mmCIF file of C-alpha atoms in Angstrom:
data_model
loop_
_atom_site.group_PDB
_atom_site.id
_atom_site.type_symbol
_atom_site.label_atom_id
_atom_site.label_comp_id
_atom_site.label_asym_id
_atom_site.label_seq_id
_atom_site.Cartn_x
_atom_site.Cartn_y
_atom_site.Cartn_z
ATOM 1 C CA UNK A 25 25.881 27.632 0.229
ATOM 2 C CA UNK A 26 24.887 26.633 3.731
ATOM 3 C CA UNK A 27 20.970 26.773 4.592
ATOM 4 C CA UNK A 28 20.380 27.229 8.500
ATOM 5 C CA UNK A 29 19.891 23.788 9.937
ATOM 6 C CA UNK A 30 19.420 22.483 6.270
ATOM 7 C CA UNK A 31 22.801 21.452 5.399
ATOM 8 C CA UNK A 32 24.309 22.479 1.832
ATOM 9 C CA UNK A 33 21.870 23.617 -0.730
ATOM 10 C CA UNK A 34 21.848 21.680 -4.181
ATOM 11 C CA UNK A 35 21.642 23.000 -7.611
ATOM 12 C CA UNK A 36 17.875 23.445 -8.663
ATOM 13 C CA UNK A 37 16.861 20.250 -10.649
ATOM 14 C CA UNK A 38 20.012 18.281 -10.764
ATOM 15 C CA UNK A 39 19.395 15.602 -7.811
ATOM 16 C CA UNK A 40 15.862 13.805 -8.215
ATOM 17 C CA UNK A 41 14.736 11.403 -5.788
ATOM 18 C CA UNK A 42 15.932 7.941 -6.629
ATOM 19 C CA UNK A 43 13.332 5.286 -5.195
ATOM 20 C CA UNK A 44 13.029 1.519 -5.372
ATOM 21 C CA UNK A 45 9.765 -0.341 -3.915
ATOM 22 C CA UNK A 46 9.581 -3.865 -2.338
ATOM 23 C CA UNK A 47 6.218 -5.351 -1.141
ATOM 24 C CA UNK A 48 6.299 -7.055 2.475
ATOM 25 C CA UNK A 49 5.023 -10.066 4.015
ATOM 26 C CA UNK A 50 4.862 -11.768 0.316
ATOM 27 C CA UNK A 51 4.417 -15.043 1.620
ATOM 28 C CA UNK A 52 1.388 -14.396 4.127
ATOM 29 C CA UNK A 53 -0.797 -12.392 1.781
ATOM 30 C CA UNK A 54 -2.180 -14.963 -0.797
ATOM 31 C CA UNK A 55 -5.101 -13.157 -2.665
ATOM 32 C CA UNK A 56 -3.721 -9.769 -2.174
ATOM 33 C CA UNK A 57 -1.251 -7.304 -3.765
ATOM 34 C CA UNK A 58 2.030 -9.637 -3.858
ATOM 35 C CA UNK A 59 4.076 -7.973 -6.534
ATOM 36 C CA UNK A 60 4.318 -4.952 -8.383
ATOM 37 C CA UNK A 61 2.975 -4.221 -11.845
ATOM 38 C CA UNK A 62 4.514 -2.136 -14.586
ATOM 39 C CA UNK A 63 2.718 1.280 -14.425
ATOM 40 C CA UNK A 64 1.340 0.676 -10.924
ATOM 41 C CA UNK A 65 0.734 4.296 -9.825
ATOM 42 C CA UNK A 66 2.468 5.242 -6.310
ATOM 43 C CA UNK A 67 1.929 8.663 -4.391
ATOM 44 C CA UNK A 68 5.396 9.926 -2.949
ATOM 45 C CA UNK A 69 5.699 12.939 -0.471
ATOM 46 C CA UNK A 70 9.064 14.261 0.536
ATOM 47 C CA UNK A 71 9.224 15.884 3.943
ATOM 48 C CA UNK A 72 9.584 19.952 2.911
ATOM 49 C CA UNK A 73 7.633 19.435 -0.491
ATOM 50 C CA UNK A 74 4.411 21.251 -0.761
ATOM 51 C CA UNK A 75 2.975 18.765 -3.247
ATOM 52 C CA UNK A 76 2.605 14.813 -3.420
ATOM 53 C CA UNK A 77 4.009 13.510 -6.638
ATOM 54 C CA UNK A 78 2.762 10.486 -8.856
ATOM 55 C CA UNK A 79 5.632 7.892 -9.283
ATOM 56 C CA UNK A 80 5.120 4.544 -11.369
ATOM 57 C CA UNK A 81 6.366 1.102 -11.146
ATOM 58 C CA UNK A 82 8.851 0.211 -13.872
ATOM 59 C CA UNK A 83 9.224 -2.741 -16.199
ATOM 60 C CA UNK A 84 11.735 -4.399 -13.589
ATOM 61 C CA UNK A 85 8.911 -4.382 -10.949
ATOM 62 C CA UNK A 86 11.057 -2.587 -8.471
ATOM 63 C CA UNK A 87 12.094 0.873 -9.530
ATOM 64 C CA UNK A 88 9.772 3.982 -9.019
ATOM 65 C CA UNK A 89 10.057 6.466 -11.667
ATOM 66 C CA UNK A 90 8.016 9.970 -12.073
ATOM 67 C CA UNK A 91 4.940 9.508 -14.015
ATOM 68 C CA UNK A 92 5.507 12.700 -15.858
ATOM 69 C CA UNK A 93 8.865 15.088 -16.136
ATOM 70 C CA UNK A 94 6.701 17.508 -14.254
ATOM 71 C CA UNK A 95 5.891 15.141 -11.127
ATOM 72 C CA UNK A 96 9.787 14.551 -10.615
ATOM 73 C CA UNK A 97 10.746 15.386 -6.999
ATOM 74 C CA UNK A 98 14.265 16.979 -6.289
ATOM 75 C CA UNK A 99 16.725 17.185 -3.477
ATOM 76 C CA UNK A 100 17.172 20.859 -2.509
ATOM 77 C CA UNK A 101 19.826 20.262 0.252
ATOM 78 C CA UNK A 102 22.103 17.661 1.513
ATOM 79 C CA UNK A 103 20.229 17.003 4.456
ATOM 80 C CA UNK A 104 18.177 13.492 4.323
ATOM 81 C CA UNK A 105 14.579 13.971 4.822
ATOM 82 C CA UNK A 106 11.503 11.363 5.463
ATOM 83 C CA UNK A 107 9.873 10.196 2.440
ATOM 84 C CA UNK A 108 6.189 8.729 2.593
ATOM 85 C CA UNK A 109 4.478 6.629 -0.341
ATOM 86 C CA UNK A 110 1.211 4.803 -0.747
ATOM 87 C CA UNK A 111 -0.379 2.576 -3.308
ATOM 88 C CA UNK A 112 -2.902 3.272 -5.064
ATOM 89 C CA UNK A 113 -1.734 6.562 -5.997
ATOM 90 C CA UNK A 114 -5.530 8.052 -6.047
ATOM 91 C CA UNK A 115 -7.730 8.334 -3.113
ATOM 92 C CA UNK A 116 -10.191 5.355 -2.822
ATOM 93 C CA UNK A 117 -13.612 6.004 -1.075
ATOM 94 C CA UNK A 118 -16.530 3.626 -0.283
ATOM 95 C CA UNK A 119 -14.349 0.586 -1.787
ATOM 96 C CA UNK A 120 -16.789 -2.376 -1.421
ATOM 97 C CA UNK A 121 -14.713 -5.065 0.388
ATOM 98 C CA UNK A 122 -17.754 -7.397 0.961
ATOM 99 C CA UNK A 123 -16.759 -9.801 -1.419
ATOM 100 C CA UNK A 124 -13.374 -11.406 -1.355
ATOM 101 C CA UNK A 125 -14.058 -14.784 -2.810
ATOM 102 C CA UNK A 126 -11.614 -14.289 -5.710
ATOM 103 C CA UNK A 127 -9.081 -12.238 -3.569
ATOM 104 C CA UNK A 128 -8.384 -8.953 -2.304
ATOM 105 C CA UNK A 129 -5.548 -7.330 -4.767
ATOM 106 C CA UNK A 130 -8.105 -4.420 -5.640
ATOM 107 C CA UNK A 131 -7.996 -2.988 -1.883
ATOM 108 C CA UNK A 132 -5.038 -4.520 -0.289
ATOM 109 C CA UNK A 133 -3.472 -0.938 0.403
ATOM 110 C CA UNK A 134 0.004 -0.431 1.140
ATOM 111 C CA UNK A 135 1.957 1.991 2.581
ATOM 112 C CA UNK A 136 5.670 2.957 3.236
ATOM 113 C CA UNK A 137 8.075 5.260 4.714
ATOM 114 C CA UNK A 138 11.770 5.739 4.866
ATOM 115 C CA UNK A 139 14.580 8.270 5.262
ATOM 116 C CA UNK A 140 15.842 9.335 2.065
ATOM 117 C CA UNK A 141 19.228 11.418 0.835
ATOM 118 C CA UNK A 142 20.262 13.103 -2.254
ATOM 119 C CA UNK A 143 23.213 10.856 -2.846
ATOM 120 C CA UNK A 144 21.852 7.516 -2.711
ATOM 121 C CA UNK A 145 18.934 5.557 -3.736
ATOM 122 C CA UNK A 146 16.101 4.879 -1.226
ATOM 123 C CA UNK A 147 14.368 1.636 -1.151
ATOM 124 C CA UNK A 148 10.782 1.855 0.599
ATOM 125 C CA UNK A 149 9.368 -1.242 1.951
ATOM 126 C CA UNK A 150 5.770 -1.163 1.591
ATOM 127 C CA UNK A 151 3.237 -2.829 4.272
ATOM 128 C CA UNK A 152 -0.019 -3.907 3.991
ATOM 129 C CA UNK A 153 -2.701 -1.610 5.870
ATOM 130 C CA UNK A 154 -5.670 -3.786 6.044
ATOM 131 C CA UNK A 155 -5.877 -6.498 8.728
ATOM 132 C CA UNK A 156 -5.799 -10.147 7.605
ATOM 133 C CA UNK A 157 -7.961 -12.676 8.974
ATOM 134 C CA UNK A 158 -7.266 -16.337 8.385
ATOM 135 C CA UNK A 159 -9.087 -19.641 9.483
ATOM 136 C CA UNK A 160 -9.157 -23.066 9.207
ATOM 137 C CA UNK A 161 -12.220 -25.264 10.135
ATOM 138 C CA UNK A 162 -12.215 -28.948 11.254
ATOM 139 C CA UNK A 163 -14.907 -31.389 10.626
ATOM 140 C CA UNK A 164 -16.847 -32.159 13.784
ATOM 141 C CA UNK A 165 -17.700 -35.377 15.008
ATOM 142 C CA UNK A 166 -20.766 -36.848 13.687
ATOM 143 C CA UNK A 167 -21.023 -34.070 10.754
ATOM 144 C CA UNK A 168 -22.061 -35.757 7.425
ATOM 145 C CA UNK A 169 -20.204 -35.124 4.202
ATOM 146 C CA UNK A 170 -23.175 -33.144 2.819
ATOM 147 C CA UNK A 171 -23.282 -30.871 5.780
ATOM 148 C CA UNK A 172 -19.332 -30.293 5.459
ATOM 149 C CA UNK A 173 -19.731 -29.445 1.893
ATOM 150 C CA UNK A 174 -22.477 -27.019 2.718
ATOM 151 C CA UNK A 175 -20.456 -25.091 4.852
ATOM 152 C CA UNK A 176 -20.090 -21.404 4.314
ATOM 153 C CA UNK A 177 -17.649 -18.837 6.483
ATOM 154 C CA UNK A 178 -18.544 -15.024 6.640
ATOM 155 C CA UNK A 179 -16.720 -12.589 8.562
ATOM 156 C CA UNK A 180 -18.374 -9.911 10.172
ATOM 157 C CA UNK A 181 -16.901 -6.333 9.931
ATOM 158 C CA UNK A 182 -16.951 -2.905 8.078
ATOM 159 C CA UNK A 183 -17.937 -3.717 4.583
ATOM 160 C CA UNK A 184 -16.627 -0.429 2.853
ATOM 161 C CA UNK A 185 -13.243 1.110 3.262
ATOM 162 C CA UNK A 186 -11.589 4.335 2.210
ATOM 163 C CA UNK A 187 -7.916 4.954 1.600
ATOM 164 C CA UNK A 188 -6.181 8.233 1.581
ATOM 165 C CA UNK A 189 -2.556 9.023 1.473
ATOM 166 C CA UNK A 190 -1.656 5.782 3.280
ATOM 167 C CA UNK A 191 -4.323 5.768 5.835
ATOM 168 C CA UNK A 192 -7.159 3.146 5.595
ATOM 169 C CA UNK A 193 -10.598 3.631 7.468
ATOM 170 C CA UNK A 194 -14.052 2.528 7.583
ATOM 171 C CA UNK A 195 -15.823 4.410 4.907
ATOM 172 C CA UNK A 196 -18.874 4.463 7.208
ATOM 173 C CA UNK A 197 -19.833 2.860 10.415
ATOM 174 C CA UNK A 198 -21.813 0.017 8.865
ATOM 175 C CA UNK A 199 -21.192 -3.408 9.710
ATOM 176 C CA UNK A 200 -22.339 -6.375 7.580
ATOM 177 C CA UNK A 201 -20.894 -9.732 6.202
ATOM 178 C CA UNK A 202 -17.696 -10.230 4.420
ATOM 179 C CA UNK A 203 -17.198 -13.212 1.963
ATOM 180 C CA UNK A 204 -13.476 -14.414 2.481
ATOM 181 C CA UNK A 205 -11.529 -16.414 -0.155
ATOM 182 C CA UNK A 206 -12.171 -19.997 0.617
ATOM 183 C CA UNK A 207 -14.737 -22.214 2.227
ATOM 184 C CA UNK A 208 -12.995 -24.513 5.155
ATOM 185 C CA UNK A 209 -9.825 -22.760 5.197
ATOM 186 C CA UNK A 210 -9.239 -19.127 3.649
ATOM 187 C CA UNK A 211 -8.766 -15.569 4.386
ATOM 188 C CA UNK A 212 -10.123 -11.999 4.243
ATOM 189 C CA UNK A 213 -8.961 -8.600 4.888
ATOM 190 C CA UNK A 214 -10.705 -6.083 7.080
ATOM 191 C CA UNK A 215 -10.531 -2.454 8.048
ATOM 192 C CA UNK A 216 -8.211 -2.524 11.435
#
């Protein structure tokens, strides 16, 4: 049974999406979302579907499975299709990113897209959506130890972020100070 321009039709409900997930740039994102945790919820959209499905990371930290049976997305034809994914699943609005002194894993938003097919698993390579700022200060000539120990660093940028289906944006146009994770060297993430 050939559908016009869409490959052969597949039996309804017999070819579920098979997905795995990887977080990219692990070595450069200390303080952020570095690994998956069992049960992390990810949003999945397959081109041609009218809905977004919720999938969760399995205990092996790599497989994505439907959160519930009714969340399962199926292949309807043999034609490959784009798949989009994002973490976290639920939209985040007005997330306060001004204090990153203990890291930024809570708002290290991730996005992936890839081409999938009914007859093979699809690996989604997630990328960080926030921009990372790193710094290292050097003690200046004539600076006392007391002055050096009193140094503080602030990053100036949007202090609130929103994240919906893989897109990060400033929640409002208000700039302010962001406390990074570190003193004389450290990092912070900002809305790009």
